[in-house]
């Protein structure tokens, strides 16, 4: 289940908003220019499915989004425990790359979660919005939006990525240490799972 948590940028001591309602999440993110929607989850697509299988399964949704947004390329990125002998090193390097606050000058960051989960943290207008995304969630972060992404210490996800620019992901890092002041994926994920099973 998706979760949106909003705090003041000063820190997580005060919760401004917390909701798992998709309509409320979309309404809260829309004024920030952030696209949030849910696509049907394809039960016949395994969590570790290859890129061609994923793209074929979601072709209708991909084509619709492409026609609306004019993306030049679409691909699939996956990171799952044990998927390569060097998985611990790959996971650590991947997490560190995205865990520092940054922006993108030339492209939006648009991701659809086929499986697994991750959290986008949006730092906008004096607040930090943590958007916990899982399978079925699509999030579009507009270019220029200050943000970071946490996939946790044991990443497990498959996502479709959409690009307007052929260069793909290029981050401009702000040098801020703000990400270290807020709960990371592991803490939010554990609390979220516990709340769902309570």
Short mmCIF file of N, CA and C in Angstrom, two decimals, residues 23-193:
data_model
loop_
_atom_site.label_atom_id
_atom_site.label_comp_id
_atom_site.label_asym_id
_atom_site.label_seq_id
_atom_site.Cartn_x
_atom_site.Cartn_y
_atom_site.Cartn_z
N UNK A 23 -6.27 8.61 -3.67
CA UNK A 23 -6.86 9.87 -4.12
C UNK A 23 -6.29 11.06 -3.35
N UNK A 24 -6.11 10.88 -2.04
CA UNK A 24 -5.53 11.95 -1.22
C UNK A 24 -4.07 12.19 -1.59
N UNK A 25 -3.35 11.12 -1.88
CA UNK A 25 -1.95 11.25 -2.27
C UNK A 25 -1.85 12.02 -3.58
N UNK A 26 -2.65 11.65 -4.57
CA UNK A 26 -2.64 12.33 -5.86
C UNK A 26 -2.99 13.80 -5.69
N UNK A 27 -3.99 14.09 -4.86
CA UNK A 27 -4.42 15.47 -4.64
C UNK A 27 -3.35 16.29 -3.94
N UNK A 28 -2.63 15.68 -3.01
CA UNK A 28 -1.57 16.39 -2.28
C UNK A 28 -0.36 16.66 -3.16
N UNK A 29 -0.07 15.75 -4.08
CA UNK A 29 1.12 15.89 -4.92
C UNK A 29 0.88 16.74 -6.16
N UNK A 30 -0.35 16.81 -6.62
CA UNK A 30 -0.66 17.55 -7.86
C UNK A 30 -0.21 19.01 -7.81
N UNK A 31 -0.44 19.75 -6.70
CA UNK A 31 0.02 21.15 -6.67
C UNK A 31 1.54 21.30 -6.78
N UNK A 32 2.27 20.23 -6.51
CA UNK A 32 3.73 20.24 -6.63
C UNK A 32 4.17 19.91 -8.05
N UNK A 33 3.19 19.62 -8.92
CA UNK A 33 3.50 19.22 -10.29
C UNK A 33 3.90 17.76 -10.40
N UNK A 34 3.69 17.00 -9.33
CA UNK A 34 4.09 15.59 -9.29
C UNK A 34 2.94 14.72 -9.78
N UNK A 35 3.24 13.87 -10.73
CA UNK A 35 2.24 12.95 -11.28
C UNK A 35 2.23 11.68 -10.44
N UNK A 36 1.07 11.32 -9.93
CA UNK A 36 0.93 10.05 -9.21
C UNK A 36 -0.31 9.34 -9.74
N UNK A 37 -0.13 8.10 -10.14
CA UNK A 37 -1.27 7.29 -10.56
C UNK A 37 -0.96 5.83 -10.30
N UNK A 38 -2.01 5.04 -10.33
CA UNK A 38 -1.84 3.60 -10.15
C UNK A 38 -2.26 2.87 -11.42
N UNK A 39 -1.42 1.91 -11.82
CA UNK A 39 -1.71 1.09 -12.98
C UNK A 39 -2.10 -0.31 -12.49
N UNK A 40 -2.83 -1.05 -13.30
CA UNK A 40 -3.18 -2.42 -12.90
C UNK A 40 -1.91 -3.25 -12.69
N UNK A 41 -1.93 -4.07 -11.65
CA UNK A 41 -0.80 -4.97 -11.39
C UNK A 41 -1.04 -6.24 -12.20
N UNK A 42 -0.06 -6.60 -13.00
CA UNK A 42 -0.16 -7.80 -13.84
C UNK A 42 0.29 -9.01 -13.01
N UNK A 43 -0.68 -9.82 -12.61
CA UNK A 43 -0.37 -10.97 -11.75
C UNK A 43 0.50 -12.00 -12.45
N UNK A 44 0.49 -11.98 -13.79
CA UNK A 44 1.26 -12.97 -14.53
C UNK A 44 2.71 -12.53 -14.78
N UNK A 45 3.10 -11.38 -14.24
CA UNK A 45 4.48 -10.91 -14.39
C UNK A 45 5.22 -11.14 -13.08
N UNK A 46 6.17 -12.08 -13.05
CA UNK A 46 6.89 -12.36 -11.82
C UNK A 46 7.72 -11.16 -11.36
N UNK A 47 8.01 -11.10 -10.08
CA UNK A 47 8.75 -9.99 -9.50
C UNK A 47 10.11 -9.81 -10.17
N UNK A 48 10.71 -10.91 -10.62
CA UNK A 48 12.04 -10.84 -11.22
C UNK A 48 12.00 -10.99 -12.74
N UNK A 49 10.86 -10.63 -13.36
CA UNK A 49 10.71 -10.76 -14.81
C UNK A 49 11.73 -9.90 -15.55
N UNK A 50 12.14 -10.36 -16.72
CA UNK A 50 13.08 -9.61 -17.55
C UNK A 50 12.43 -8.40 -18.19
N UNK A 51 13.26 -7.53 -18.72
CA UNK A 51 12.80 -6.28 -19.29
C UNK A 51 11.79 -6.45 -20.41
N UNK A 52 12.04 -7.35 -21.33
CA UNK A 52 11.12 -7.55 -22.46
C UNK A 52 9.75 -8.00 -21.99
N UNK A 53 9.73 -8.89 -21.01
CA UNK A 53 8.45 -9.38 -20.46
C UNK A 53 7.68 -8.23 -19.81
N UNK A 54 8.37 -7.41 -19.05
CA UNK A 54 7.74 -6.28 -18.36
C UNK A 54 7.18 -5.28 -19.37
N UNK A 55 7.98 -4.93 -20.36
CA UNK A 55 7.54 -3.93 -21.33
C UNK A 55 6.36 -4.44 -22.16
N UNK A 56 6.36 -5.72 -22.48
CA UNK A 56 5.23 -6.29 -23.21
C UNK A 56 3.97 -6.28 -22.36
N UNK A 57 4.09 -6.64 -21.11
CA UNK A 57 2.93 -6.72 -20.22
C UNK A 57 2.28 -5.35 -20.02
N UNK A 58 3.08 -4.30 -19.99
CA UNK A 58 2.55 -2.95 -19.72
C UNK A 58 2.53 -2.07 -20.97
N UNK A 59 2.52 -2.68 -22.15
CA UNK A 59 2.59 -1.92 -23.40
C UNK A 59 1.46 -0.90 -23.53
N UNK A 60 0.24 -1.26 -23.17
CA UNK A 60 -0.88 -0.33 -23.30
C UNK A 60 -0.67 0.92 -22.46
N UNK A 61 -0.28 0.74 -21.20
CA UNK A 61 -0.06 1.87 -20.31
C UNK A 61 1.15 2.70 -20.74
N UNK A 62 2.21 2.02 -21.19
CA UNK A 62 3.41 2.71 -21.66
C UNK A 62 3.09 3.58 -22.87
N UNK A 63 2.35 3.00 -23.83
CA UNK A 63 2.00 3.76 -25.04
C UNK A 63 1.14 4.97 -24.70
N UNK A 64 0.22 4.81 -23.76
CA UNK A 64 -0.63 5.94 -23.37
C UNK A 64 0.21 7.06 -22.78
N UNK A 65 1.12 6.70 -21.85
CA UNK A 65 1.94 7.71 -21.21
C UNK A 65 2.89 8.36 -22.22
N UNK A 66 3.44 7.56 -23.11
CA UNK A 66 4.31 8.11 -24.15
C UNK A 66 3.57 9.12 -25.02
N UNK A 67 2.33 8.81 -25.37
CA UNK A 67 1.57 9.73 -26.22
C UNK A 67 1.25 11.03 -25.49
N UNK A 68 1.08 10.95 -24.17
CA UNK A 68 0.79 12.15 -23.38
C UNK A 68 2.03 12.98 -23.11
N UNK A 69 3.17 12.32 -22.90
CA UNK A 69 4.37 13.01 -22.42
C UNK A 69 5.50 13.10 -23.45
N UNK A 70 5.43 12.31 -24.51
CA UNK A 70 6.46 12.38 -25.55
C UNK A 70 7.83 11.88 -25.12
N UNK A 71 7.88 10.79 -24.37
CA UNK A 71 9.17 10.24 -23.95
C UNK A 71 9.92 9.66 -25.15
N UNK A 72 11.24 9.78 -25.11
CA UNK A 72 12.05 9.28 -26.21
C UNK A 72 12.54 7.86 -25.97
N UNK A 73 12.59 7.44 -24.71
CA UNK A 73 13.03 6.07 -24.42
C UNK A 73 12.40 5.56 -23.13
N UNK A 74 12.27 4.26 -23.09
CA UNK A 74 11.70 3.56 -21.94
C UNK A 74 12.56 2.33 -21.69
N UNK A 75 12.89 2.07 -20.43
CA UNK A 75 13.63 0.85 -20.13
C UNK A 75 13.18 0.29 -18.79
N UNK A 76 13.78 -0.81 -18.39
CA UNK A 76 13.45 -1.47 -17.13
C UNK A 76 14.72 -1.60 -16.31
N UNK A 77 14.61 -1.25 -15.04
CA UNK A 77 15.73 -1.41 -14.11
C UNK A 77 15.26 -2.34 -12.99
N UNK A 78 16.15 -3.24 -12.58
CA UNK A 78 15.78 -4.20 -11.53
C UNK A 78 16.97 -4.43 -10.61
N UNK A 79 16.66 -4.59 -9.36
CA UNK A 79 17.67 -4.90 -8.36
C UNK A 79 17.00 -5.77 -7.30
N UNK A 80 17.45 -7.02 -7.21
CA UNK A 80 16.85 -7.97 -6.27
C UNK A 80 17.96 -8.73 -5.55
N UNK A 81 17.76 -9.06 -4.29
CA UNK A 81 18.78 -9.80 -3.55
C UNK A 81 19.19 -11.08 -4.26
N UNK A 82 20.50 -11.27 -4.38
CA UNK A 82 21.02 -12.50 -4.95
C UNK A 82 20.97 -12.58 -6.45
N UNK A 83 20.63 -11.47 -7.15
CA UNK A 83 20.52 -11.57 -8.61
C UNK A 83 21.87 -11.54 -9.32
N UNK A 84 22.94 -11.35 -8.56
CA UNK A 84 24.30 -11.41 -9.11
C UNK A 84 25.26 -11.69 -7.96
N UNK A 85 26.41 -12.29 -8.26
CA UNK A 85 27.36 -12.59 -7.19
C UNK A 85 27.81 -11.35 -6.41
N UNK A 86 27.87 -10.20 -7.10
CA UNK A 86 28.31 -8.97 -6.44
C UNK A 86 27.13 -8.12 -5.96
N UNK A 87 25.99 -8.77 -5.68
CA UNK A 87 24.79 -8.02 -5.32
C UNK A 87 24.99 -7.07 -4.14
N UNK A 88 25.64 -7.47 -3.04
CA UNK A 88 25.79 -6.52 -1.93
C UNK A 88 26.50 -5.24 -2.34
N UNK A 89 27.55 -5.35 -3.16
CA UNK A 89 28.27 -4.17 -3.61
C UNK A 89 27.42 -3.33 -4.56
N UNK A 90 26.73 -3.99 -5.49
CA UNK A 90 25.86 -3.27 -6.43
C UNK A 90 24.74 -2.55 -5.69
N UNK A 91 24.15 -3.22 -4.70
CA UNK A 91 23.05 -2.63 -3.95
C UNK A 91 23.52 -1.40 -3.17
N UNK A 92 24.67 -1.51 -2.53
CA UNK A 92 25.20 -0.40 -1.75
C UNK A 92 25.53 0.80 -2.65
N UNK A 93 26.15 0.53 -3.80
CA UNK A 93 26.52 1.60 -4.72
C UNK A 93 25.28 2.27 -5.30
N UNK A 94 24.28 1.47 -5.65
CA UNK A 94 23.05 2.02 -6.22
C UNK A 94 22.33 2.90 -5.20
N UNK A 95 22.26 2.42 -3.97
CA UNK A 95 21.57 3.20 -2.94
C UNK A 95 22.28 4.53 -2.69
N UNK A 96 23.60 4.48 -2.58
CA UNK A 96 24.36 5.70 -2.28
C UNK A 96 24.22 6.74 -3.40
N UNK A 97 24.10 6.29 -4.63
CA UNK A 97 24.00 7.20 -5.77
C UNK A 97 22.77 8.10 -5.67
N UNK A 98 21.65 7.54 -5.22
CA UNK A 98 20.38 8.27 -5.23
C UNK A 98 20.01 8.87 -3.88
N UNK A 99 20.75 8.54 -2.84
CA UNK A 99 20.36 8.88 -1.47
C UNK A 99 20.72 10.31 -1.07
N UNK A 100 21.41 11.02 -1.93
CA UNK A 100 21.78 12.41 -1.66
C UNK A 100 20.85 13.33 -2.44
N UNK A 101 20.46 14.44 -1.81
CA UNK A 101 19.52 15.37 -2.44
C UNK A 101 20.07 15.90 -3.77
N UNK A 102 19.20 15.93 -4.78
CA UNK A 102 19.61 16.37 -6.11
C UNK A 102 18.42 16.88 -6.91
N UNK A 103 18.72 17.42 -8.07
CA UNK A 103 17.69 17.83 -9.03
C UNK A 103 18.09 17.31 -10.40
N UNK A 104 17.19 17.46 -11.37
CA UNK A 104 17.49 17.16 -12.77
C UNK A 104 17.11 18.38 -13.60
N UNK A 105 18.04 18.86 -14.41
CA UNK A 105 17.80 20.05 -15.22
C UNK A 105 16.95 19.78 -16.45
N UNK A 106 17.18 18.65 -17.09
CA UNK A 106 16.64 18.43 -18.43
C UNK A 106 15.54 17.40 -18.54
N UNK A 107 15.22 16.72 -17.46
CA UNK A 107 14.23 15.66 -17.60
C UNK A 107 13.49 15.43 -16.29
N UNK A 108 12.26 14.97 -16.42
CA UNK A 108 11.49 14.52 -15.26
C UNK A 108 12.05 13.15 -14.84
N UNK A 109 11.76 12.76 -13.61
CA UNK A 109 12.11 11.41 -13.17
C UNK A 109 10.81 10.65 -13.00
N UNK A 110 10.53 9.77 -13.96
CA UNK A 110 9.26 9.06 -14.00
C UNK A 110 9.52 7.57 -13.85
N UNK A 111 8.90 6.97 -12.84
CA UNK A 111 9.12 5.56 -12.56
C UNK A 111 7.80 4.86 -12.28
N UNK A 112 7.66 3.64 -12.82
CA UNK A 112 6.53 2.79 -12.50
C UNK A 112 7.07 1.55 -11.82
N UNK A 113 6.54 1.22 -10.64
CA UNK A 113 7.01 0.07 -9.89
C UNK A 113 6.24 -1.18 -10.30
N UNK A 114 6.95 -2.10 -10.93
CA UNK A 114 6.39 -3.38 -11.34
C UNK A 114 6.34 -4.33 -10.14
N UNK A 115 7.37 -4.26 -9.31
CA UNK A 115 7.43 -5.06 -8.09
C UNK A 115 8.32 -4.34 -7.08
N UNK A 116 8.24 -4.79 -5.83
CA UNK A 116 9.06 -4.21 -4.79
C UNK A 116 8.60 -2.82 -4.38
N UNK A 117 9.52 -2.05 -3.78
CA UNK A 117 9.16 -0.74 -3.26
C UNK A 117 10.38 0.16 -3.16
N UNK A 118 10.12 1.46 -3.05
CA UNK A 118 11.15 2.47 -2.85
C UNK A 118 10.47 3.76 -2.40
N UNK A 119 11.24 4.69 -1.89
CA UNK A 119 10.66 5.95 -1.40
C UNK A 119 11.32 7.13 -2.10
N UNK A 120 10.49 7.97 -2.72
CA UNK A 120 10.94 9.26 -3.23
C UNK A 120 10.67 10.31 -2.16
N UNK A 121 11.67 11.10 -1.85
CA UNK A 121 11.55 12.21 -0.91
C UNK A 121 11.60 13.50 -1.71
N UNK A 122 10.53 14.27 -1.66
CA UNK A 122 10.44 15.52 -2.41
C UNK A 122 10.60 16.69 -1.45
N UNK A 123 11.59 17.52 -1.68
CA UNK A 123 11.87 18.67 -0.80
C UNK A 123 11.37 19.92 -1.53
N UNK A 124 10.16 20.36 -1.18
CA UNK A 124 9.51 21.43 -1.91
C UNK A 124 8.82 22.39 -0.94
N UNK A 125 9.03 23.70 -1.15
CA UNK A 125 8.30 24.75 -0.43
C UNK A 125 8.33 24.56 1.09
N UNK A 126 9.50 24.25 1.64
CA UNK A 126 9.65 24.15 3.08
C UNK A 126 9.18 22.86 3.70
N UNK A 127 8.84 21.88 2.86
CA UNK A 127 8.39 20.58 3.38
C UNK A 127 9.11 19.44 2.68
N UNK A 128 9.12 18.28 3.35
CA UNK A 128 9.65 17.05 2.77
C UNK A 128 8.49 16.06 2.69
N UNK A 129 8.23 15.58 1.49
CA UNK A 129 7.15 14.62 1.24
C UNK A 129 7.79 13.28 0.90
N UNK A 130 7.59 12.28 1.75
CA UNK A 130 8.10 10.94 1.50
C UNK A 130 6.99 10.13 0.85
N UNK A 131 7.21 9.72 -0.40
CA UNK A 131 6.20 8.95 -1.13
C UNK A 131 6.69 7.51 -1.23
N UNK A 132 6.10 6.65 -0.40
CA UNK A 132 6.44 5.22 -0.40
C UNK A 132 5.68 4.58 -1.56
N UNK A 133 6.42 4.16 -2.58
CA UNK A 133 5.83 3.57 -3.78
C UNK A 133 6.07 2.07 -3.79
N UNK A 134 5.07 1.33 -4.24
CA UNK A 134 5.22 -0.11 -4.41
C UNK A 134 4.56 -0.53 -5.70
N UNK A 135 4.48 -1.83 -5.94
CA UNK A 135 3.99 -2.31 -7.24
C UNK A 135 2.63 -1.70 -7.57
N UNK A 136 2.54 -1.24 -8.82
CA UNK A 136 1.32 -0.59 -9.29
C UNK A 136 1.37 0.92 -9.24
N UNK A 137 2.39 1.49 -8.60
CA UNK A 137 2.49 2.94 -8.46
C UNK A 137 3.37 3.56 -9.54
N UNK A 138 2.89 4.66 -10.12
CA UNK A 138 3.70 5.47 -11.03
C UNK A 138 3.87 6.85 -10.42
N UNK A 139 5.12 7.32 -10.38
CA UNK A 139 5.41 8.65 -9.84
C UNK A 139 6.24 9.40 -10.85
N UNK A 140 5.85 10.65 -11.12
CA UNK A 140 6.59 11.51 -12.02
C UNK A 140 7.04 12.76 -11.29
N UNK A 141 8.35 12.88 -11.06
CA UNK A 141 8.93 14.03 -10.36
C UNK A 141 9.40 15.02 -11.42
N UNK A 142 8.84 16.23 -11.44
CA UNK A 142 9.21 17.20 -12.48
C UNK A 142 10.66 17.63 -12.40
N UNK A 143 11.25 17.91 -13.56
CA UNK A 143 12.62 18.42 -13.57
C UNK A 143 12.69 19.68 -12.72
N UNK A 144 13.83 19.85 -12.05
CA UNK A 144 14.02 20.99 -11.18
C UNK A 144 13.55 20.78 -9.75
N UNK A 145 12.82 19.70 -9.49
CA UNK A 145 12.33 19.40 -8.14
C UNK A 145 13.46 18.80 -7.31
N UNK A 146 13.70 19.37 -6.15
CA UNK A 146 14.74 18.86 -5.25
C UNK A 146 14.22 17.59 -4.57
N UNK A 147 14.99 16.51 -4.66
CA UNK A 147 14.51 15.23 -4.15
C UNK A 147 15.67 14.27 -3.93
N UNK A 148 15.35 13.14 -3.32
CA UNK A 148 16.27 12.00 -3.24
C UNK A 148 15.43 10.74 -3.21
N UNK A 149 16.09 9.59 -3.35
CA UNK A 149 15.39 8.30 -3.43
C UNK A 149 16.11 7.30 -2.55
N UNK A 150 15.34 6.52 -1.79
CA UNK A 150 15.93 5.48 -0.94
C UNK A 150 15.28 4.14 -1.26
N UNK A 151 16.12 3.17 -1.57
CA UNK A 151 15.66 1.82 -1.88
C UNK A 151 15.94 0.85 -0.74
N UNK A 152 16.52 1.35 0.37
CA UNK A 152 16.79 0.51 1.52
C UNK A 152 18.12 -0.21 1.44
N UNK A 153 18.48 -0.85 2.54
CA UNK A 153 19.77 -1.55 2.61
C UNK A 153 19.75 -2.88 1.88
N UNK A 154 18.56 -3.42 1.61
CA UNK A 154 18.44 -4.65 0.82
C UNK A 154 17.43 -4.40 -0.29
N UNK A 155 17.82 -3.64 -1.32
CA UNK A 155 16.88 -3.25 -2.37
C UNK A 155 16.25 -4.45 -3.06
N UNK A 156 14.97 -4.32 -3.35
CA UNK A 156 14.26 -5.34 -4.11
C UNK A 156 13.14 -4.66 -4.88
N UNK A 157 13.39 -4.40 -6.15
CA UNK A 157 12.36 -3.77 -6.97
C UNK A 157 12.66 -3.96 -8.46
N UNK A 158 11.61 -3.87 -9.24
CA UNK A 158 11.69 -3.77 -10.70
C UNK A 158 10.86 -2.56 -11.08
N UNK A 159 11.41 -1.69 -11.90
CA UNK A 159 10.71 -0.46 -12.27
C UNK A 159 10.90 -0.15 -13.75
N UNK A 160 9.88 0.45 -14.33
CA UNK A 160 9.97 0.97 -15.70
C UNK A 160 10.38 2.44 -15.60
N UNK A 161 11.38 2.83 -16.38
CA UNK A 161 11.85 4.21 -16.38
C UNK A 161 11.51 4.88 -17.72
N UNK A 162 11.12 6.14 -17.64
CA UNK A 162 10.75 6.91 -18.83
C UNK A 162 11.68 8.11 -18.95
N UNK A 163 12.18 8.38 -20.16
CA UNK A 163 13.11 9.48 -20.38
C UNK A 163 12.71 10.33 -21.58
N UNK A 164 12.82 11.65 -21.42
CA UNK A 164 12.68 12.56 -22.56
C UNK A 164 14.02 12.72 -23.27
N UNK A 165 15.11 12.63 -22.48
CA UNK A 165 16.45 12.86 -23.01
C UNK A 165 17.20 11.53 -23.14
N UNK A 166 17.97 11.40 -24.20
CA UNK A 166 18.71 10.16 -24.45
C UNK A 166 19.78 9.92 -23.40
N UNK A 167 20.26 10.98 -22.75
CA UNK A 167 21.32 10.83 -21.76
C UNK A 167 20.84 10.13 -20.50
N UNK A 168 19.52 10.04 -20.32
CA UNK A 168 18.99 9.35 -19.15
C UNK A 168 19.16 10.14 -17.87
N UNK A 169 19.54 9.43 -16.80
CA UNK A 169 19.58 10.02 -15.46
C UNK A 169 20.84 10.85 -15.27
N UNK A 170 20.67 12.17 -15.10
CA UNK A 170 21.79 13.06 -14.78
C UNK A 170 21.38 13.90 -13.57
N UNK A 171 22.06 13.71 -12.45
CA UNK A 171 21.70 14.41 -11.22
C UNK A 171 22.62 15.58 -10.92
N UNK A 172 22.03 16.65 -10.44
CA UNK A 172 22.78 17.80 -9.94
C UNK A 172 22.64 17.81 -8.42
N UNK A 173 23.71 17.47 -7.72
CA UNK A 173 23.63 17.30 -6.28
C UNK A 173 23.76 18.64 -5.56
N UNK A 174 22.89 18.84 -4.57
CA UNK A 174 22.83 20.13 -3.88
C UNK A 174 23.90 20.29 -2.81
N UNK A 175 24.47 19.20 -2.35
CA UNK A 175 25.46 19.27 -1.27
C UNK A 175 24.84 19.32 0.11
N UNK A 176 23.52 19.27 0.16
CA UNK A 176 22.82 19.30 1.44
C UNK A 176 22.85 17.93 2.11
N UNK A 177 22.87 17.93 3.43
CA UNK A 177 22.81 16.68 4.18
C UNK A 177 21.42 16.39 4.70
N UNK A 178 20.41 17.02 4.10
CA UNK A 178 19.05 16.90 4.61
C UNK A 178 18.54 15.46 4.64
N UNK A 179 18.95 14.66 3.70
CA UNK A 179 18.45 13.28 3.64
C UNK A 179 18.76 12.50 4.91
N UNK A 180 19.88 12.81 5.54
CA UNK A 180 20.28 12.07 6.74
C UNK A 180 19.42 12.43 7.95
N UNK A 181 18.62 13.49 7.87
CA UNK A 181 17.81 13.92 9.01
C UNK A 181 16.43 13.28 9.02
N UNK A 182 16.08 12.53 7.98
CA UNK A 182 14.74 11.97 7.89
C UNK A 182 14.78 10.44 7.89
N UNK A 183 13.69 9.81 8.35
CA UNK A 183 13.67 8.34 8.37
C UNK A 183 13.92 7.77 6.98
N UNK A 184 14.75 6.74 6.94
CA UNK A 184 15.06 6.09 5.67
C UNK A 184 14.04 5.02 5.31
N UNK A 185 14.28 4.39 4.16
CA UNK A 185 13.37 3.37 3.67
C UNK A 185 13.15 2.26 4.68
N UNK A 186 14.22 1.76 5.28
CA UNK A 186 14.09 0.61 6.17
C UNK A 186 13.14 0.90 7.33
N UNK A 187 13.26 2.08 7.93
CA UNK A 187 12.40 2.43 9.06
C UNK A 187 10.95 2.62 8.62
N UNK A 188 10.75 3.34 7.53
CA UNK A 188 9.38 3.58 7.06
C UNK A 188 8.73 2.29 6.58
N UNK A 189 9.50 1.48 5.87
CA UNK A 189 8.97 0.21 5.38
C UNK A 189 8.56 -0.70 6.53
N UNK A 190 9.40 -0.82 7.55
CA UNK A 190 9.09 -1.69 8.69
C UNK A 190 7.82 -1.21 9.40
N UNK A 191 7.71 0.10 9.62
CA UNK A 191 6.52 0.63 10.26
C UNK A 191 5.27 0.47 9.43
N UNK A 192 5.43 0.62 8.11
CA UNK A 192 4.30 0.49 7.20
C UNK A 192 3.78 -0.95 7.16
N UNK A 193 4.70 -1.90 7.06
CA UNK A 193 4.32 -3.31 7.04
C UNK A 193 3.65 -3.69 8.35
#
